[in-house]
XYZ file of N, CA and C in Angstrom:
738
model
N -47.373 -61.540 11.423
C -46.103 -61.671 10.719
C -46.106 -60.791 9.475
N -44.934 -60.576 8.921
C -44.774 -59.817 7.696
C -44.248 -60.764 6.624
N -45.000 -60.861 5.547
C -44.635 -61.744 4.441
C -44.061 -60.895 3.313
N -42.912 -61.291 2.807
C -42.314 -60.616 1.657
C -42.547 -61.449 0.411
N -43.243 -60.864 -0.553
C -43.554 -61.543 -1.803
C -42.872 -60.777 -2.932
N -41.626 -61.128 -3.206
C -40.869 -60.400 -4.221
C -41.254 -60.852 -5.625
N -41.238 -59.898 -6.528
C -41.348 -60.186 -7.948
C -40.344 -59.283 -8.642
N -40.046 -59.511 -9.912
C -38.970 -58.742 -10.546
C -39.102 -57.236 -10.344
N -38.136 -56.669 -9.640
C -38.075 -55.228 -9.438
C -38.980 -54.682 -8.357
N -39.773 -55.544 -7.694
C -40.757 -55.088 -6.713
C -40.661 -55.915 -5.436
N -40.616 -55.245 -4.291
C -40.713 -55.906 -2.987
C -42.124 -55.666 -2.453
N -42.886 -56.724 -2.293
C -44.267 -56.626 -1.812
C -44.305 -57.120 -0.372
N -44.579 -56.210 0.563
C -44.610 -56.514 1.985
C -46.067 -56.627 2.429
N -46.424 -57.778 3.006
C -47.811 -58.059 3.362
C -47.936 -58.200 4.878
N -48.811 -57.401 5.478
C -49.105 -57.516 6.907
C -50.079 -58.667 7.087
N -49.679 -59.674 7.849
C -50.480 -60.894 7.940
C -50.711 -61.280 9.402
N -51.838 -60.831 9.915
C -52.289 -61.230 11.250
C -53.809 -61.116 11.252
N -54.429 -61.901 10.415
C -55.840 -61.715 10.107
C -56.759 -61.945 11.301
N -56.329 -62.772 12.266
C -57.180 -63.016 13.436
C -57.303 -61.784 14.319
N -56.388 -60.825 14.159
C -56.415 -59.566 14.913
C -56.548 -58.364 13.985
N -57.143 -58.585 12.820
C -57.332 -57.511 11.836
C -56.014 -56.826 11.498
N -54.951 -57.635 11.464
C -53.612 -57.156 11.106
C -53.087 -56.072 12.040
N -53.531 -56.098 13.311
C -52.971 -55.179 14.306
C -51.477 -55.440 14.436
N -50.717 -54.373 14.585
C -49.258 -54.456 14.527
C -48.630 -54.556 15.910
N -47.826 -55.586 16.097
C -47.070 -55.763 17.332
C -45.673 -55.162 17.161
N -44.937 -55.097 18.258
C -43.578 -54.578 18.175
C -42.707 -55.410 17.242
N -42.861 -56.741 17.314
C -42.078 -57.606 16.423
C -42.433 -57.365 14.957
N -43.705 -57.105 14.682
C -44.111 -56.840 13.303
C -43.558 -55.505 12.812
N -43.553 -54.497 13.684
C -42.948 -53.217 13.311
C -41.465 -53.400 12.983
N -40.777 -54.161 13.817
C -39.344 -54.391 13.563
C -39.140 -55.101 12.230
N -39.998 -56.083 11.947
C -39.892 -56.803 10.679
C -40.167 -55.881 9.491
N -41.149 -54.987 9.639
C -41.435 -54.032 8.573
C -40.269 -53.080 8.343
N -39.712 -52.552 9.437
C -38.573 -51.634 9.309
C -37.406 -52.318 8.599
N -37.139 -53.559 8.995
C -36.040 -54.308 8.381
C -36.315 -54.578 6.906
N -37.559 -54.942 6.593
C -37.910 -55.256 5.209
C -37.837 -54.020 4.319
N -38.304 -52.877 4.824
C -38.223 -51.638 4.043
C -36.768 -51.252 3.800
N -35.960 -51.315 4.847
C -34.541 -50.952 4.710
C -33.819 -51.893 3.756
N -34.135 -53.171 3.847
C -33.504 -54.160 2.956
C -33.891 -53.905 1.509
N -35.181 -53.634 1.277
C -35.640 -53.379 -0.087
C -35.024 -52.097 -0.638
N -34.906 -51.076 0.217
C -34.338 -49.804 -0.224
C -32.870 -49.952 -0.622
N -32.181 -50.886 0.021
C -30.761 -51.091 -0.273
C -30.527 -52.039 -1.450
N -31.568 -52.721 -1.887
C -31.457 -53.707 -2.966
C -31.482 -52.978 -4.308
N -30.386 -53.063 -5.042
C -30.285 -52.325 -6.305
C -31.202 -52.879 -7.390
N -31.808 -54.036 -7.164
C -32.735 -54.590 -8.151
C -34.176 -54.152 -7.911
N -34.440 -53.512 -6.758
C -35.809 -53.139 -6.395
C -36.078 -51.693 -6.796
N -37.105 -51.488 -7.623
C -37.505 -50.158 -8.078
C -38.687 -49.616 -7.284
N -39.445 -50.493 -6.618
C -40.637 -50.048 -5.901
C -40.963 -51.034 -4.789
N -41.602 -50.495 -3.741
C -42.055 -51.295 -2.601
C -43.568 -51.159 -2.520
N -44.259 -52.286 -2.376
C -45.710 -52.283 -2.184
C -46.007 -52.782 -0.774
N -46.877 -52.075 -0.076
C -47.272 -52.444 1.287
C -48.776 -52.690 1.305
N -49.172 -53.871 1.793
C -50.592 -54.211 1.836
C -50.880 -55.073 3.059
N -52.165 -55.345 3.283
C -52.585 -56.215 4.373
C -53.307 -57.429 3.822
N -53.296 -58.492 4.563
C -53.928 -59.738 4.133
C -55.383 -59.786 4.613
N -56.208 -60.530 3.886
C -57.565 -60.794 4.339
C -58.534 -59.640 4.202
N -58.299 -58.720 3.249
C -59.231 -57.624 3.040
C -59.165 -56.522 4.076
N -58.074 -56.486 4.859
C -57.864 -55.447 5.866
C -56.432 -54.945 5.724
N -56.249 -53.624 5.793
C -54.887 -53.085 5.789
C -54.286 -53.302 7.168
N -54.711 -52.534 8.159
C -54.310 -52.792 9.542
C -55.221 -52.036 10.497
N -55.540 -52.699 11.607
C -56.325 -52.064 12.665
C -55.467 -51.183 13.563
N -54.194 -50.988 13.193
C -53.318 -50.106 13.952
C -52.485 -50.850 14.966
N -52.085 -50.138 15.993
C -51.200 -50.707 17.005
C -51.939 -51.744 17.863
N -51.260 -52.840 18.142
C -51.821 -53.852 19.033
C -52.061 -53.256 20.421
N -53.296 -53.360 20.915
C -53.634 -52.711 22.188
C -52.909 -53.340 23.375
N -52.609 -54.617 23.302
C -51.852 -55.246 24.393
C -50.457 -54.641 24.503
N -49.875 -54.310 23.358
C -48.578 -53.629 23.374
C -48.693 -52.251 24.013
N -49.760 -51.532 23.670
C -49.991 -50.231 24.297
C -50.100 -50.369 25.811
N -50.868 -51.370 26.267
C -51.057 -51.553 27.714
C -49.727 -51.879 28.392
N -48.912 -52.700 27.754
C -47.617 -53.051 28.334
C -46.715 -51.823 28.422
N -46.710 -51.000 27.381
C -45.884 -49.795 27.389
C -46.387 -48.787 28.411
N -47.703 -48.756 28.617
C -48.281 -47.789 29.559
C -47.874 -48.072 30.995
N -47.509 -49.313 31.297
C -47.140 -49.678 32.663
C -45.642 -49.982 32.806
N -44.896 -49.849 31.721
C -43.463 -50.160 31.742
C -42.696 -48.971 32.336
N -41.977 -49.217 33.416
C -41.202 -48.147 34.056
C -39.962 -47.775 33.258
N -39.484 -48.694 32.416
C -38.304 -48.439 31.581
C -38.635 -48.796 30.133
N -39.495 -47.996 29.504
C -39.953 -48.335 28.151
C -38.827 -48.308 27.129
N -38.875 -49.259 26.210
C -37.908 -49.313 25.117
C -38.326 -48.326 24.023
N -37.392 -47.941 23.162
C -37.744 -47.056 22.042
C -38.874 -47.672 21.213
N -39.739 -46.836 20.698
C -40.897 -47.312 19.957
C -40.499 -48.001 18.664
N -40.898 -49.275 18.543
C -40.639 -50.015 17.306
C -41.477 -49.458 16.166
N -42.678 -48.945 16.499
C -43.522 -48.354 15.471
C -42.870 -47.140 14.839
N -42.264 -46.303 15.655
C -41.610 -45.111 15.109
C -40.325 -45.465 14.365
N -39.677 -46.561 14.748
C -38.506 -47.017 13.993
C -38.919 -47.413 12.572
N -40.099 -48.014 12.452
C -40.621 -48.338 11.124
C -40.921 -47.065 10.337
N -41.542 -46.085 10.990
C -41.829 -44.820 10.310
C -40.530 -44.150 9.861
N -39.508 -44.206 10.693
C -38.216 -43.617 10.317
C -37.632 -44.328 9.100
N -37.818 -45.651 9.031
C -37.346 -46.393 7.854
C -38.072 -45.919 6.595
N -39.380 -45.646 6.716
C -40.127 -45.109 5.580
C -39.635 -43.702 5.219
N -39.349 -42.902 6.234
C -38.952 -41.520 5.998
C -37.648 -41.407 5.214
N -36.730 -42.330 5.430
C -35.429 -42.246 4.763
C -35.357 -43.142 3.531
N -36.456 -43.793 3.204
C -36.479 -44.698 2.058
C -36.605 -43.901 0.766
N -35.601 -43.991 -0.099
C -35.638 -43.274 -1.372
C -36.328 -44.076 -2.473
N -36.573 -45.345 -2.228
C -37.305 -46.171 -3.191
C -38.796 -45.854 -3.083
N -39.497 -45.642 -4.186
C -40.930 -45.347 -4.118
C -41.707 -46.429 -3.368
N -42.631 -45.986 -2.510
C -43.461 -46.889 -1.716
C -44.922 -46.676 -2.103
N -45.597 -47.767 -2.438
C -47.003 -47.728 -2.829
C -47.798 -48.560 -1.826
N -48.823 -47.964 -1.235
C -49.669 -48.679 -0.280
C -50.970 -49.090 -0.959
N -51.407 -50.310 -0.675
C -52.688 -50.826 -1.165
C -53.589 -51.041 0.039
N -54.671 -50.269 0.123
C -55.511 -50.282 1.315
C -56.887 -50.865 1.005
N -57.192 -51.973 1.655
C -58.535 -52.533 1.650
C -59.018 -52.565 3.104
N -60.291 -52.336 3.324
C -60.834 -52.444 4.676
C -60.296 -51.380 5.602
N -59.991 -51.779 6.833
C -59.601 -50.845 7.883
C -58.171 -50.345 7.720
N -58.000 -49.038 7.959
C -56.681 -48.416 8.098
C -56.802 -47.494 9.303
N -56.491 -48.028 10.478
C -56.761 -47.346 11.744
C -55.452 -46.853 12.360
N -55.482 -45.670 12.986
C -54.319 -45.166 13.716
C -53.113 -45.034 12.812
N -52.061 -45.739 13.170
C -50.846 -45.689 12.353
C -51.091 -46.266 10.965
N -52.168 -47.049 10.818
C -52.556 -47.521 9.496
C -52.948 -46.391 8.568
N -53.383 -45.278 9.137
C -53.648 -44.060 8.360
C -52.409 -43.171 8.293
N -51.751 -42.935 9.422
C -50.650 -41.969 9.429
C -49.433 -42.454 8.641
N -49.200 -43.758 8.573
C -48.051 -44.245 7.795
C -48.236 -43.958 6.310
N -49.493 -43.857 5.863
C -49.756 -43.591 4.445
C -49.202 -42.249 4.007
N -49.053 -41.325 4.955
C -48.535 -39.994 4.649
C -47.055 -40.023 4.296
N -46.410 -41.175 4.515
C -45.002 -41.352 4.149
C -44.857 -42.206 2.891
N -45.983 -42.591 2.290
C -45.963 -43.370 1.056
C -46.096 -42.425 -0.142
N -45.647 -42.879 -1.293
C -45.642 -42.036 -2.478
C -46.917 -42.168 -3.297
N -47.607 -43.266 -3.120
C -48.884 -43.472 -3.775
C -49.724 -44.367 -2.866
N -51.025 -44.088 -2.791
C -51.936 -44.884 -1.969
C -53.142 -45.257 -2.823
N -53.336 -46.559 -3.015
C -54.471 -47.091 -3.760
C -55.443 -47.682 -2.748
N -56.707 -47.284 -2.818
C -57.675 -47.741 -1.824
C -58.918 -48.329 -2.472
N -59.471 -49.352 -1.828
C -60.774 -49.865 -2.213
C -61.846 -48.863 -1.805
N -62.977 -48.887 -2.489
C -64.022 -47.891 -2.236
C -64.534 -47.929 -0.806
N -64.637 -49.099 -0.214
C -65.181 -49.195 1.143
C -64.089 -49.257 2.210
N -62.853 -48.882 1.846
C -61.797 -48.759 2.862
C -62.231 -47.729 3.907
N -61.730 -47.892 5.126
C -62.090 -46.977 6.205
C -60.825 -46.475 6.891
N -60.696 -45.132 6.934
C -59.525 -44.481 7.505
C -59.947 -43.727 8.759
N -59.251 -43.969 9.867
C -59.630 -43.316 11.113
C -58.446 -43.293 12.077
N -58.335 -42.200 12.842
C -57.389 -42.161 13.956
C -58.189 -41.902 15.233
N -57.716 -42.470 16.325
C -58.436 -42.325 17.602
C -57.476 -41.965 18.728
N -56.420 -41.229 18.398
C -55.409 -40.922 19.402
C -55.991 -40.164 20.591
N -56.752 -39.100 20.318
C -57.305 -38.299 21.400
C -58.288 -39.124 22.230
N -59.077 -39.964 21.594
C -60.025 -40.818 22.321
C -59.315 -41.745 23.305
N -58.075 -42.102 22.982
C -57.284 -42.974 23.857
C -56.450 -42.181 24.856
N -56.642 -40.867 24.895
C -55.840 -40.043 25.789
C -54.445 -39.789 25.266
N -54.238 -40.027 23.969
C -52.919 -39.898 23.362
C -52.868 -38.674 22.448
N -51.783 -38.547 21.723
C -51.619 -37.489 20.729
C -51.200 -38.138 19.410
N -51.332 -37.420 18.307
C -50.922 -37.990 17.024
C -49.444 -38.355 17.010
N -49.096 -39.304 16.130
C -47.726 -39.787 16.014
C -47.329 -39.898 14.551
N -46.153 -40.472 14.314
C -45.640 -40.703 12.954
C -45.437 -39.415 12.169
N -45.192 -38.306 12.885
C -44.996 -36.986 12.271
C -46.237 -36.494 11.550
N -47.405 -37.057 11.906
C -48.648 -36.685 11.218
C -49.070 -35.250 11.493
N -48.557 -34.636 12.568
C -48.902 -33.240 12.843
C -48.295 -32.292 11.807
N -47.338 -32.774 11.033
C -46.788 -31.998 9.923
C -47.226 -32.582 8.577
N -47.108 -33.898 8.416
C -47.407 -34.504 7.112
C -48.884 -34.404 6.746
N -49.779 -34.527 7.729
C -51.196 -34.476 7.387
C -51.639 -33.079 6.933
N -51.245 -32.001 7.631
C -51.583 -30.676 7.098
C -51.001 -30.425 5.706
N -49.816 -30.966 5.427
C -49.224 -30.799 4.097
C -50.104 -31.431 3.025
N -50.653 -32.604 3.319
C -51.459 -33.337 2.340
C -52.914 -32.897 2.334
N -53.477 -32.633 3.519
C -54.914 -32.450 3.644
C -55.343 -31.025 3.995
N -54.405 -30.209 4.481
C -54.770 -28.897 4.996
C -55.101 -28.977 6.482
N -55.040 -27.839 7.161
C -55.158 -27.841 8.617
C -56.559 -28.191 9.102
N -57.606 -27.753 8.393
C -58.964 -28.018 8.875
C -59.346 -29.485 8.723
N -58.997 -30.087 7.586
C -59.296 -31.517 7.414
C -58.456 -32.339 8.382
N -57.244 -31.888 8.656
C -56.405 -32.558 9.645
C -57.079 -32.569 11.006
N -57.658 -31.441 11.399
C -58.371 -31.368 12.677
C -59.547 -32.338 12.700
N -60.237 -32.482 11.564
C -61.348 -33.430 11.490
C -60.881 -34.845 11.799
N -59.716 -35.210 11.277
C -59.230 -36.579 11.459
C -58.532 -36.771 12.801
N -57.637 -35.850 13.156
C -56.796 -36.071 14.333
C -57.449 -35.634 15.636
N -58.330 -34.635 15.586
C -59.002 -34.173 16.805
C -60.415 -34.730 16.926
N -61.203 -34.586 15.866
C -62.591 -35.050 15.907
C -62.700 -36.560 15.759
N -61.707 -37.174 15.116
C -61.751 -38.622 14.925
C -62.690 -39.060 13.819
N -62.883 -38.203 12.794
C -63.749 -38.562 11.673
C -63.262 -39.825 10.974
N -64.191 -40.548 10.383
C -63.871 -41.713 9.565
C -64.094 -41.359 8.101
N -63.133 -41.686 7.248
C -63.239 -41.438 5.820
C -63.372 -42.747 5.073
N -64.192 -42.766 4.006
C -64.187 -43.915 3.115
C -63.190 -43.643 1.987
N -63.101 -44.557 1.046
C -62.105 -44.414 -0.007
C -62.246 -43.140 -0.804
N -63.477 -42.821 -1.235
C -63.682 -41.625 -2.045
C -63.394 -40.354 -1.259
N -63.831 -40.303 -0.002
C -63.563 -39.128 0.828
C -62.064 -38.951 1.039
N -61.357 -40.058 1.227
C -59.903 -39.986 1.417
C -59.206 -39.496 0.153
N -59.724 -39.889 -1.010
C -59.137 -39.401 -2.260
C -59.414 -37.905 -2.439
N -60.625 -37.486 -2.135
C -61.003 -36.085 -2.331
C -60.160 -35.136 -1.478
N -59.747 -35.597 -0.276
C -58.976 -34.697 0.586
C -57.464 -34.887 0.438
N -57.038 -35.841 -0.383
C -55.619 -35.973 -0.666
C -54.886 -37.046 0.106
N -55.586 -37.820 0.929
C -54.933 -38.905 1.662
C -54.657 -40.090 0.748
N -55.505 -40.279 -0.247
C -55.430 -41.407 -1.173
C -55.199 -40.888 -2.585
N -54.396 -41.608 -3.352
C -54.106 -41.201 -4.733
C -55.187 -41.641 -5.704
N -55.665 -42.889 -5.521
C -56.606 -43.461 -6.481
C -57.527 -44.434 -5.764
N -58.789 -44.485 -6.193
C -59.771 -45.412 -5.626
C -60.171 -46.422 -6.688
N -60.246 -47.690 -6.274
C -60.643 -48.765 -7.176
C -61.747 -49.580 -6.522
N -62.366 -50.451 -7.275
C -63.371 -51.332 -6.694
C -62.739 -52.205 -5.615
N -63.528 -52.544 -4.606
C -63.030 -53.370 -3.515
C -62.409 -54.664 -4.061
N -61.273 -55.019 -3.464
C -60.585 -56.236 -3.866
C -59.541 -56.040 -4.945
N -59.468 -54.830 -5.509
C -58.541 -54.587 -6.620
C -57.360 -53.705 -6.243
N -57.293 -53.255 -4.988
C -56.241 -52.305 -4.605
C -54.848 -52.899 -4.759
N -54.670 -54.143 -4.348
C -53.340 -54.758 -4.442
C -52.927 -54.917 -5.900
N -53.854 -55.378 -6.736
C -53.534 -55.539 -8.161
C -53.124 -54.209 -8.782
N -53.843 -53.144 -8.440
C -53.528 -51.830 -8.994
C -52.174 -51.340 -8.481
N -51.909 -51.552 -7.192
C -50.619 -51.136 -6.627
C -49.464 -51.898 -7.280
N -49.647 -53.184 -7.478
C -48.595 -53.979 -8.122
C -48.401 -53.567 -9.573
N -49.489 -53.178 -10.243
C -49.364 -52.698 -11.619
C -48.581 -51.386 -11.657
N -48.851 -50.497 -10.709
C -48.081 -49.250 -10.629
C -46.610 -49.543 -10.375
N -46.365 -50.452 -9.440
C -44.982 -50.804 -9.110
C -44.272 -51.407 -10.311
N -44.978 -52.256 -11.051
C -44.392 -52.867 -12.241
C -44.029 -51.809 -13.281
N -44.875 -50.796 -13.399
C -44.575 -49.711 -14.340
C -43.297 -48.975 -13.946
N -43.061 -48.861 -12.649
C -41.848 -48.188 -12.182
C -40.583 -48.990 -12.486
N -40.720 -50.297 -12.656
C -39.534 -51.115 -12.943
C -38.974 -50.821 -14.329
N -39.750 -50.157 -15.170
C -39.268 -49.817 -16.514
C -38.496 -48.498 -16.520
N -38.465 -47.821 -15.375
C -37.800 -46.519 -15.292
C -36.435 -46.681 -14.619
N -35.471 -45.812 -14.922
C -34.150 -45.904 -14.291
C -34.256 -45.756 -12.773
N -33.738 -46.722 -12.034
C -33.871 -46.725 -10.579
C -33.218 -45.503 -9.942
N -32.028 -45.150 -10.380
C -31.323 -44.017 -9.774
C -32.087 -42.720 -9.989
N -32.706 -42.559 -11.151
C -33.492 -41.353 -11.425
C -34.741 -41.314 -10.537
N -35.369 -42.457 -10.330
C -36.530 -42.524 -9.433
C -36.152 -42.082 -8.031
N -35.072 -42.642 -7.528
C -34.663 -42.364 -6.150
C -34.217 -40.906 -5.988
N -33.485 -40.402 -6.965
C -33.044 -39.008 -6.893
C -34.242 -38.057 -6.952
N -35.221 -38.398 -7.771
C -36.415 -37.557 -7.888
C -37.207 -37.551 -6.592
N -37.336 -38.739 -5.967
C -38.062 -38.795 -4.696
C -37.339 -37.975 -3.628
N -36.011 -38.055 -3.592
C -35.248 -37.260 -2.611
C -35.519 -35.777 -2.802
N -35.563 -35.331 -4.039
C -35.806 -33.924 -4.309
C -37.221 -33.507 -3.906
N -38.199 -34.362 -4.163
C -39.582 -34.059 -3.786
C -39.719 -33.930 -2.267
N -39.042 -34.819 -1.531
C -39.162 -34.848 -0.074
C -38.263 -33.824 0.625
N -37.232 -33.368 -0.060
C -36.200 -32.545 0.578
C -36.737 -31.319 1.325
N -37.690 -30.557 0.756
C -38.124 -29.338 1.466
C -38.792 -29.612 2.807
N -39.280 -30.831 3.008
C -40.064 -31.120 4.207
C -39.371 -32.067 5.176
N -38.257 -32.672 4.775
C -37.685 -33.737 5.601
C -37.264 -33.251 6.986
N -36.673 -32.086 7.064
C -36.239 -31.575 8.365
C -37.440 -31.308 9.266
N -38.474 -30.685 8.731
C -39.674 -30.399 9.521
C -40.358 -31.683 9.971
N -40.373 -32.688 9.100
C -40.998 -33.967 9.444
C -40.212 -34.661 10.549
N -38.893 -34.634 10.453
C -38.060 -35.252 11.497
C -38.251 -34.559 12.841
N -38.321 -33.240 12.813
C -38.532 -32.498 14.061
C -39.902 -32.804 14.662
N -40.912 -32.947 13.818
C -42.251 -33.280 14.310
C -42.258 -34.654 14.960
N -41.555 -35.600 14.358
C -41.491 -36.952 14.913
C -40.933 -36.924 16.334
N -39.899 -36.124 16.553
C -39.287 -36.045 17.879
C -40.200 -35.329 18.871
N -40.857 -34.245 18.443
C -41.800 -33.559 19.341
C -42.908 -34.518 19.773
N -43.481 -35.202 18.806
C -44.579 -36.119 19.100
C -44.124 -37.272 19.983
N -42.905 -37.763 19.735
C -42.394 -38.912 20.490
C -42.407 -38.638 21.995
N -41.935 -37.474 22.377
C -41.841 -37.144 23.795
C -43.222 -36.998 24.431
N -44.124 -36.283 23.752
C -45.459 -36.073 24.319
C -46.248 -37.376 24.330
N -46.123 -38.159 23.271
C -46.833 -39.437 23.194
C -46.429 -40.347 24.350
N -45.130 -40.392 24.648
C -44.648 -41.243 25.743
C -45.252 -40.810 27.075
N -45.343 -39.519 27.304
C -45.962 -39.020 28.540
C -47.442 -39.368 28.587
N -48.135 -39.133 27.468
C -49.567 -39.404 27.433
C -49.873 -40.893 27.580
N -48.977 -41.737 27.091
C -49.202 -43.177 27.173
C -49.263 -43.652 28.620
N -48.572 -42.932 29.512
C -48.576 -43.308 30.935
C -49.546 -42.454 31.752
N -50.373 -41.683 31.066
C -51.332 -40.823 31.759
C -52.535 -41.622 32.245
N -53.236 -41.063 33.221
C -54.451 -41.710 33.722
C -55.519 -41.789 32.629
N -55.605 -40.758 31.795
C -56.570 -40.772 30.700
C -56.356 -41.989 29.805
N -55.102 -42.203 29.418
C -54.794 -43.306 28.513
C -55.026 -44.654 29.187
N -54.569 -44.806 30.406
C -54.743 -46.083 31.100
C -56.219 -46.419 31.276
N -57.024 -45.407 31.570
C -58.453 -45.640 31.724
C -59.097 -46.043 30.397
N -58.689 -45.376 29.309
C -59.239 -45.701 27.985
C -58.868 -47.116 27.569
N -57.612 -47.499 27.803
C -57.172 -48.852 27.464
C -57.885 -49.897 28.304
N -58.127 -49.581 29.568
C -58.844 -50.503 30.438
C -60.283 -50.706 29.956
N -60.921 -49.620 29.535
C -62.295 -49.724 29.016
C -62.333 -50.574 27.766
N -61.374 -50.396 26.892
C -61.345 -51.173 25.667
C -61.069 -52.640 25.944
N -60.268 -52.891 26.987
C -60.001 -54.272 27.365
C -61.245 -54.993 27.841
N -62.123 -54.255 28.547
C -63.370 -54.850 29.030
C -64.348 -55.093 27.880
N -64.211 -54.257 26.825
C -65.102 -54.430 25.684
C -64.742 -55.628 24.858
């Protein structure tokens, strides 16, 4: 489930599915998209904080959902990408607080956030190629922008794992704090933003994002089509089956 913990001027969205390491289901993606859009439209909200419960950000997409989509002859539009689209058009600053695992979309969604605070032992990893898939969430454009093409290849092709300091050094993370303090630091940043004029914040974010928004949107659509094909590939089905046995 997604828990909204509002405080003056701040919408704090918490991913809460601790028994599954906060793996995201379609219903959770829909709830996140709705919560982000609602917060962005709320004239009292100056900042959005996104975090996970239980010392974990998110283990990424729920594998049972992947398996269901891989065998669905009439697949529905991706709820995960609808959430990413909500982040892409959100003019309200978004701050992510990452503790523990940030896997798959748990890493790529950070590229649509304006600030990322991570605990030192946080772990960032994508495994799209290992699953017979391709990168998503427009990461084929956003990650090179933030990290450069070679570091992007390390993460998206090689499947390297980064800790908090490594993620900060390559530009995926804004700031590293001691484990357990990421949420407090993110909320402190968000609180500082409540003292600034909301319209100026939103206009400034639009200007910062403007040069890349068209390219990011086009990347999302390119990836969407290839990802859907790969999801029904023999490579992907075999990888999901192996993981199910594990």
